[in-house]
Amino acid sequence: MVSRYIINGRKKLSGEVEVQGSKNSSLPILAATLLTKGENVLFNCPRLSDIEAAFGILRYLGCEAKLQNGAALVNCGNLRKYDIPDAFMREMRGSIVFLGALLSRCGKALLTFPGGCELGPRPIDLHLKALRAMGATITERYGIIECSAADGLIGAPIALSFPSVGATENIILAAALAKGTTTITNAAREPEVSDLCDYLNSCGADIHGAGEGTIVINGVSSLSAVSHTIIPDRIVAATLMSAAAVTGSEIYLEGISKTHLGAVISVFDEAGCESVCREGCMRFKAPERLRAVSLIRTMPYPGFPTDAQAPVMSASAVSEGSTVFVENIFENRFKHVGELCRLGAEINVEGKVAVVKGVDRLYGARIEAQDLRGAAGLLVAALAAEGESELSGINYLERGYESFEQTLASLGADVVKI
Ligand code: EPZ
């Protein structure tokens, strides 16, 4: 059944909410459980359709995987298969992170290219090149990727030409149980990569340098299952900050990491907001009218995250002055712009640049999301719009935001799911 949100905008938000666990940490850690023996307990694992998709893959492979009281329970003792059917691969692009783990655990892996391309081309050449350097034989034919490493994977020096998050994670997964040492230079420094390394190290892996540009992985002979707490979702936190910013509100966010939000906090500071962080909590207060921020460039971490571009753009749509966004990570990540304009935003896009001229007011309209973060951005804009908006395409939102209408309603927003 197709669901929609009905949003009556211009309600002030107030109160306190707990930020959910990170989707983009949970996915590679769920893949990493394939390397372990025994039952893993992953606390703070969010209830999302993308997590269900990862559970689907694990169960297909023969593992036990379920979500119970906010924790994922995963036991991969009975792994029976080494292939991932196309239907699973198409369901979620993040599924490619199972490749390194499966190849390491089984010595072979058979899967298809992850589906669609909602954000523009998303090649996996860096993943495959690194695995080949580690001794894997890989053939790519008719969209099918067949990998084998009959004698096991061997540690190697890997220099990434771009600090790809997924490639860094796949290499770490392949290297944790490989023979010898793997050194990744120009590695992704995202907190989700560090969370994966923290999880693997507590299982018995020997990984150094996570969060830095060079990661060294000394292969070990086995890994045991553990309990681990997934880090808070920095993009959900940034979306809630955008929701408060666009409505001139003051809210409290519990369970955040100030460091992970550095570049987002600095943008909102410039827009006139106040963020006070203490012991994993943030008080966030926005002025009645935001000031425009001159330039926002998406960059690999610790730069401004591409995943926060859409929600922050909605805040800039009602700021005083103009903001220039430069999207440097994905080619096609301005799909929300046309729908924002339906609400009355004034935005011009030229290639990877969007120029947002702040308007005094947005007005409710029927809008449709076409990707996950675009959906979050449209929801944020509808919170600021006068009158009623109807947002469809919320299946995208539900890939990354757990019961978000309830979270917003608990802060005083008028959002209902129908
Ligand atoms: C991860 O995607 C996240 N997904 C994305 O979040 C996030 O936007 C992205 O990192 C950047 O932060 C997950 O963690 C599941 P990349 P990933 O490899 O790993 C190019 C969300 O909304 N590239 O760092 O796919 C690629 O085309 C999602 O939650 C190659 O050219 O990102 C892109 O332009 C969307 N060849 C750039 O690098 C490769 O082999 C960054 O991609 C790999 C990547």
CSV table of N, CA and C in Angstrom, one decimal, residues 259-365:
chain,number,residue,atom,x,y,z
A,259,THR,N,31.3,15.9,17.4
A,259,THR,CA,32.4,15.8,16.5
A,259,THR,C,31.8,15.4,15.1
A,260,HIS,N,30.9,14.4,15.1
A,260,HIS,CA,30.4,13.9,13.8
A,260,HIS,C,29.6,15.0,13.1
A,261,LEU,N,29.1,16.0,13.8
A,261,LEU,CA,28.2,17.0,13.2
A,261,LEU,C,28.9,18.3,13.0
A,262,GLY,N,30.3,18.3,13.1
A,262,GLY,CA,31.1,19.5,13.1
A,262,GLY,C,30.7,20.5,11.9
A,263,ALA,N,30.7,19.9,10.7
A,263,ALA,CA,30.5,20.8,9.5
A,263,ALA,C,29.1,21.3,9.4
A,264,VAL,N,28.1,20.5,9.9
A,264,VAL,CA,26.7,20.9,9.9
A,264,VAL,C,26.5,22.0,10.9
A,265,ILE,N,27.1,21.8,12.1
A,265,ILE,CA,26.9,22.8,13.2
A,265,ILE,C,27.5,24.1,12.7
A,266,SER,N,28.6,24.1,12.0
A,266,SER,CA,29.3,25.3,11.5
A,266,SER,C,28.4,26.1,10.5
A,267,VAL,N,27.7,25.3,9.6
A,267,VAL,CA,26.8,26.0,8.7
A,267,VAL,C,25.6,26.6,9.4
A,268,PHE,N,25.0,25.9,10.4
A,268,PHE,CA,23.9,26.5,11.1
A,268,PHE,C,24.3,27.7,12.0
A,269,ASP,N,25.6,27.6,12.5
A,269,ASP,CA,26.1,28.8,13.3
A,269,ASP,C,26.1,30.0,12.4
A,270,GLU,N,26.6,29.8,11.2
A,270,GLU,CA,26.6,30.9,10.2
A,270,GLU,C,25.2,31.5,9.9
A,271,ALA,N,24.3,30.6,10.0
A,271,ALA,CA,22.9,31.0,9.7
A,271,ALA,C,22.2,31.6,10.9
A,272,GLY,N,22.9,31.7,12.0
A,272,GLY,CA,22.4,32.4,13.2
A,272,GLY,C,21.8,31.5,14.2
A,273,CYS,N,22.0,30.2,14.1
A,273,CYS,CA,21.5,29.2,15.1
A,273,CYS,C,22.5,29.0,16.2
A,274,GLU,N,22.0,28.5,17.3
A,274,GLU,CA,22.9,28.3,18.5
A,274,GLU,C,22.8,26.8,18.8
A,275,SER,N,24.0,26.1,18.8
A,275,SER,CA,24.0,24.7,19.2
A,275,SER,C,24.9,24.6,20.4
A,276,VAL,N,24.4,24.1,21.5
A,276,VAL,CA,25.2,23.8,22.7
A,276,VAL,C,25.2,22.3,23.0
A,277,CYS,N,26.4,21.7,22.9
A,277,CYS,CA,26.4,20.3,23.1
A,277,CYS,C,27.1,19.9,24.4
A,278,ARG,N,26.5,19.0,25.1
A,278,ARG,CA,27.1,18.4,26.3
A,278,ARG,C,26.8,17.0,26.5
A,279,GLU,N,27.8,16.2,26.7
A,279,GLU,CA,27.6,14.7,27.1
A,279,GLU,C,26.5,14.1,26.1
A,280,GLY,N,26.8,14.2,24.9
A,280,GLY,CA,25.9,13.5,23.9
A,280,GLY,C,24.5,14.1,23.7
A,281,CYS,N,24.3,15.3,24.2
A,281,CYS,CA,23.0,16.0,24.0
A,281,CYS,C,23.3,17.4,23.3
A,282,MET,N,22.3,17.8,22.6
A,282,MET,CA,22.5,19.1,22.0
A,282,MET,C,21.2,20.0,22.2
A,283,ARG,N,21.4,21.2,22.6
A,283,ARG,CA,20.3,22.2,22.6
A,283,ARG,C,20.5,23.0,21.3
A,284,PHE,N,19.5,23.0,20.5
A,284,PHE,CA,19.6,23.7,19.2
A,284,PHE,C,18.5,24.8,19.1
A,285,LYS,N,19.0,26.0,18.9
A,285,LYS,CA,18.0,27.1,18.9
A,285,LYS,C,18.2,27.9,17.6
A,286,ALA,N,17.1,28.1,16.9
A,286,ALA,CA,17.1,28.8,15.6
A,286,ALA,C,16.5,30.2,15.8
A,287,PRO,N,17.0,31.2,15.1
A,287,PRO,CA,16.3,32.5,15.1
A,287,PRO,C,15.0,32.5,14.3
A,288,GLU,N,14.2,33.6,14.4
A,288,GLU,CA,12.9,33.6,13.7
A,288,GLU,C,13.2,33.5,12.2
A,289,ARG,N,14.3,34.2,11.7
A,289,ARG,CA,14.6,34.1,10.3
A,289,ARG,C,16.1,33.8,10.2
A,290,LEU,N,16.4,32.7,9.4
A,290,LEU,CA,17.8,32.3,9.2
A,290,LEU,C,18.5,33.3,8.3
A,291,ARG,N,19.8,33.4,8.5
A,291,ARG,CA,20.6,34.2,7.5
A,291,ARG,C,21.1,33.2,6.5
A,292,ALA,N,21.3,33.6,5.2
A,292,ALA,CA,21.8,32.7,4.2
A,292,ALA,C,23.3,32.5,4.5
A,293,VAL,N,23.7,31.3,4.1
A,293,VAL,CA,25.1,30.9,4.3
A,293,VAL,C,25.7,31.0,2.8
A,294,SER,N,26.8,31.7,2.7
A,294,SER,CA,27.2,32.0,1.3
A,294,SER,C,27.4,30.8,0.4
A,295,LEU,N,28.2,29.8,0.9
A,295,LEU,CA,28.6,28.7,0.1
A,295,LEU,C,28.6,27.4,0.9
A,296,ILE,N,27.9,26.4,0.4
A,296,ILE,CA,27.9,25.0,1.1
A,296,ILE,C,28.4,24.0,0.0
A,297,ARG,N,29.6,23.4,0.3
A,297,ARG,CA,30.2,22.4,-0.7
A,297,ARG,C,30.1,21.1,0.0
A,298,THR,N,29.5,20.1,-0.7
A,298,THR,CA,29.6,18.7,-0.1
A,298,THR,C,30.9,18.1,-0.3
A,299,MET,N,31.4,17.5,0.7
A,299,MET,CA,32.8,16.9,0.7
A,299,MET,C,32.8,15.6,1.5
A,300,PRO,N,33.8,14.8,1.2
A,300,PRO,CA,34.0,13.6,2.1
A,300,PRO,C,34.2,14.1,3.5
A,301,TYR,N,33.9,13.3,4.5
A,301,TYR,CA,34.1,13.7,5.9
A,301,TYR,C,35.5,14.0,6.2
A,302,PRO,N,35.9,15.0,7.0
A,302,PRO,CA,35.0,15.8,7.8
A,302,PRO,C,34.3,17.0,7.2
A,303,GLY,N,34.2,17.0,5.8
A,303,GLY,CA,33.6,18.1,5.2
A,303,GLY,C,32.0,18.0,5.3
A,304,PHE,N,31.3,18.9,4.7
A,304,PHE,CA,29.8,18.9,4.8
A,304,PHE,C,29.3,17.7,4.1
A,305,PRO,N,28.4,16.9,4.7
A,305,PRO,CA,28.0,15.6,4.1
A,305,PRO,C,26.9,15.8,3.0
A,306,THR,N,27.1,15.1,1.9
A,306,THR,CA,26.2,15.1,0.8
A,306,THR,C,24.8,14.7,1.3
A,307,ASP,N,24.7,13.8,2.3
A,307,ASP,CA,23.4,13.3,2.8
A,307,ASP,C,22.6,14.4,3.5
A,308,ALA,N,23.3,15.5,3.9
A,308,ALA,CA,22.6,16.5,4.6
A,308,ALA,C,22.2,17.7,3.7
A,309,GLN,N,22.7,17.6,2.4
A,309,GLN,CA,22.5,18.7,1.5
A,309,GLN,C,21.0,19.0,1.3
A,310,ALA,N,20.1,18.0,1.1
A,310,ALA,CA,18.7,18.3,0.8
A,310,ALA,C,18.0,19.0,2.0
A,311,PRO,N,18.1,18.4,3.2
A,311,PRO,CA,17.4,19.0,4.3
A,311,PRO,C,17.9,20.5,4.6
A,312,VAL,N,19.2,20.7,4.5
A,312,VAL,CA,19.8,22.0,4.7
A,312,VAL,C,19.4,23.0,3.6
A,313,MET,N,19.2,22.4,2.4
A,313,MET,CA,18.8,23.3,1.3
A,313,MET,C,17.3,23.9,1.6
A,314,SER,N,16.5,23.0,2.2
A,314,SER,CA,15.2,23.4,2.5
A,314,SER,C,15.2,24.6,3.5
A,315,ALA,N,16.2,24.5,4.5
A,315,ALA,CA,16.3,25.6,5.4
A,315,ALA,C,16.8,26.9,4.7
A,316,SER,N,17.7,26.7,3.8
A,316,SER,CA,18.2,27.9,3.1
A,316,SER,C,17.1,28.5,2.2
A,317,ALA,N,16.1,27.7,1.8
A,317,ALA,CA,15.0,28.2,0.9
A,317,ALA,C,14.2,29.3,1.5
A,318,VAL,N,14.2,29.4,2.9
A,318,VAL,CA,13.5,30.5,3.6
A,318,VAL,C,14.4,31.4,4.3
A,319,SER,N,15.7,31.3,4.0
A,319,SER,CA,16.7,32.2,4.7
A,319,SER,C,16.7,33.6,4.0
A,320,GLU,N,17.3,34.6,4.7
A,320,GLU,CA,17.4,35.9,4.2
A,320,GLU,C,18.7,36.0,3.4
A,321,GLY,N,18.5,36.0,2.0
A,321,GLY,CA,19.7,36.1,1.2
A,321,GLY,C,19.8,34.8,0.3
A,322,SER,N,20.9,34.7,-0.4
A,322,SER,CA,21.1,33.5,-1.3
A,322,SER,C,22.2,32.6,-0.8
A,323,THR,N,22.0,31.3,-1.1
A,323,THR,CA,23.0,30.3,-0.7
A,323,THR,C,23.4,29.5,-2.0
A,324,VAL,N,24.7,29.3,-2.1
A,324,VAL,CA,25.1,28.5,-3.3
A,324,VAL,C,25.5,27.1,-2.7
A,325,PHE,N,24.9,26.1,-3.3
A,325,PHE,CA,25.3,24.7,-3.0
A,325,PHE,C,26.1,24.1,-4.1
A,326,VAL,N,27.2,23.5,-3.8
A,326,VAL,CA,28.0,22.7,-4.8
A,326,VAL,C,28.0,21.3,-4.3
A,327,GLU,N,27.4,20.4,-5.2
A,327,GLU,CA,27.4,18.9,-4.8
A,327,GLU,C,28.6,18.2,-5.5
A,328,ASN,N,29.5,17.9,-4.7
A,328,ASN,CA,30.8,17.3,-5.2
A,328,ASN,C,30.8,15.8,-5.2
A,329,ILE,N,29.8,15.1,-4.5
A,329,ILE,CA,30.0,13.7,-4.3
A,329,ILE,C,29.1,12.9,-5.3
A,330,PHE,N,27.9,13.2,-5.5
A,330,PHE,CA,27.0,12.5,-6.5
A,330,PHE,C,26.6,13.5,-7.6
A,331,GLU,N,26.4,12.9,-8.8
A,331,GLU,CA,26.1,13.7,-9.9
A,331,GLU,C,24.7,14.2,-10.0
A,332,ASN,N,23.8,13.4,-9.4
A,332,ASN,CA,22.3,13.6,-9.6
A,332,ASN,C,21.6,13.7,-8.3
A,333,ARG,N,22.1,14.7,-7.5
A,333,ARG,CA,21.5,14.7,-6.1
A,333,ARG,C,20.7,16.0,-5.9
A,334,PHE,N,20.1,16.6,-7.0
A,334,PHE,CA,19.2,17.7,-6.8
A,334,PHE,C,17.8,17.4,-7.2
A,335,LYS,N,17.4,16.2,-7.1
A,335,LYS,CA,16.0,15.8,-7.6
A,335,LYS,C,14.9,16.5,-6.8
A,336,HIS,N,15.2,16.9,-5.6
A,336,HIS,CA,14.2,17.5,-4.7
A,336,HIS,C,13.9,18.9,-5.2
A,337,VAL,N,14.8,19.5,-6.0
A,337,VAL,CA,14.7,20.9,-6.2
A,337,VAL,C,13.4,21.3,-6.9
A,338,GLY,N,13.0,20.5,-8.0
A,338,GLY,CA,11.8,20.8,-8.7
A,338,GLY,C,10.6,20.8,-7.7
A,339,GLU,N,10.6,19.9,-6.8
A,339,GLU,CA,9.5,19.8,-5.9
A,339,GLU,C,9.5,20.9,-4.9
A,340,LEU,N,10.7,21.3,-4.4
A,340,LEU,CA,10.8,22.5,-3.5
A,340,LEU,C,10.3,23.7,-4.2
A,341,CYS,N,10.5,23.8,-5.5
A,341,CYS,CA,10.0,25.0,-6.2
A,341,CYS,C,8.5,25.0,-6.3
A,342,ARG,N,7.8,23.8,-6.2
A,342,ARG,CA,6.4,23.7,-6.2
A,342,ARG,C,5.9,24.4,-4.9
A,343,LEU,N,6.7,24.3,-3.8
A,343,LEU,CA,6.3,24.9,-2.6
A,343,LEU,C,6.6,26.4,-2.6
A,344,GLY,N,7.2,26.9,-3.6
A,344,GLY,CA,7.5,28.4,-3.7
A,344,GLY,C,8.9,28.7,-3.6
A,345,ALA,N,9.8,27.7,-3.5
A,345,ALA,CA,11.3,28.0,-3.3
A,345,ALA,C,11.8,28.6,-4.7
A,346,GLU,N,12.8,29.4,-4.6
A,346,GLU,CA,13.4,29.9,-5.8
A,346,GLU,C,14.8,29.4,-5.9
A,347,ILE,N,15.0,28.3,-6.8
A,347,ILE,CA,16.3,27.6,-6.9
A,347,ILE,C,16.6,27.4,-8.3
A,348,ASN,N,17.8,27.7,-8.7
A,348,ASN,CA,18.3,27.4,-10.1
A,348,ASN,C,19.5,26.4,-10.0
A,349,VAL,N,19.4,25.4,-10.8
A,349,VAL,CA,20.4,24.4,-10.8
A,349,VAL,C,21.2,24.4,-12.2
A,350,GLU,N,22.5,24.4,-12.1
A,350,GLU,CA,23.3,24.3,-13.3
A,350,GLU,C,24.4,23.3,-13.0
A,351,GLY,N,24.2,22.1,-13.5
A,351,GLY,CA,25.2,21.0,-13.2
A,351,GLY,C,25.2,20.7,-11.7
A,352,LYS,N,26.4,20.8,-11.2
A,352,LYS,CA,26.5,20.4,-9.7
A,352,LYS,C,26.3,21.6,-8.8
A,353,VAL,N,25.8,22.7,-9.4
A,353,VAL,CA,25.6,23.9,-8.5
A,353,VAL,C,24.2,24.3,-8.4
A,354,ALA,N,23.7,24.6,-7.2
A,354,ALA,CA,22.3,25.0,-7.1
A,354,ALA,C,22.4,26.4,-6.3
A,355,VAL,N,21.7,27.4,-6.9
A,355,VAL,CA,21.7,28.7,-6.2
A,355,VAL,C,20.3,28.9,-5.7
A,356,VAL,N,20.2,29.1,-4.4
A,356,VAL,CA,18.9,29.2,-3.6
A,356,VAL,C,18.8,30.6,-3.2
A,357,LYS,N,17.7,31.2,-3.7
A,357,LYS,CA,17.4,32.6,-3.3
A,357,LYS,C,16.3,32.5,-2.3
A,358,GLY,N,16.7,32.9,-1.0
A,358,GLY,CA,15.7,32.7,0.1
A,358,GLY,C,14.4,33.5,-0.2
A,359,VAL,N,13.3,32.9,0.1
A,359,VAL,CA,12.0,33.6,0.0
A,359,VAL,C,11.4,33.8,1.3
A,360,ASP,N,10.4,34.7,1.4
A,360,ASP,CA,9.8,35.0,2.7
A,360,ASP,C,9.0,33.8,3.2
A,361,ARG,N,8.3,33.1,2.3
A,361,ARG,CA,7.4,32.1,2.7
A,361,ARG,C,7.3,31.0,1.7
A,362,LEU,N,7.1,29.8,2.2
A,362,LEU,CA,6.7,28.6,1.3
A,362,LEU,C,5.2,28.4,1.5
A,363,TYR,N,4.6,27.7,0.5
A,363,TYR,CA,3.2,27.4,0.6
A,363,TYR,C,2.9,26.0,0.3
A,364,GLY,N,2.0,25.4,1.0
A,364,GLY,CA,1.7,23.9,1.0
A,364,GLY,C,1.4,23.5,-0.5
A,365,ALA,N,1.8,22.3,-0.8
A,365,ALA,CA,1.5,21.8,-2.2
A,365,ALA,C,1.6,20.2,-2.2
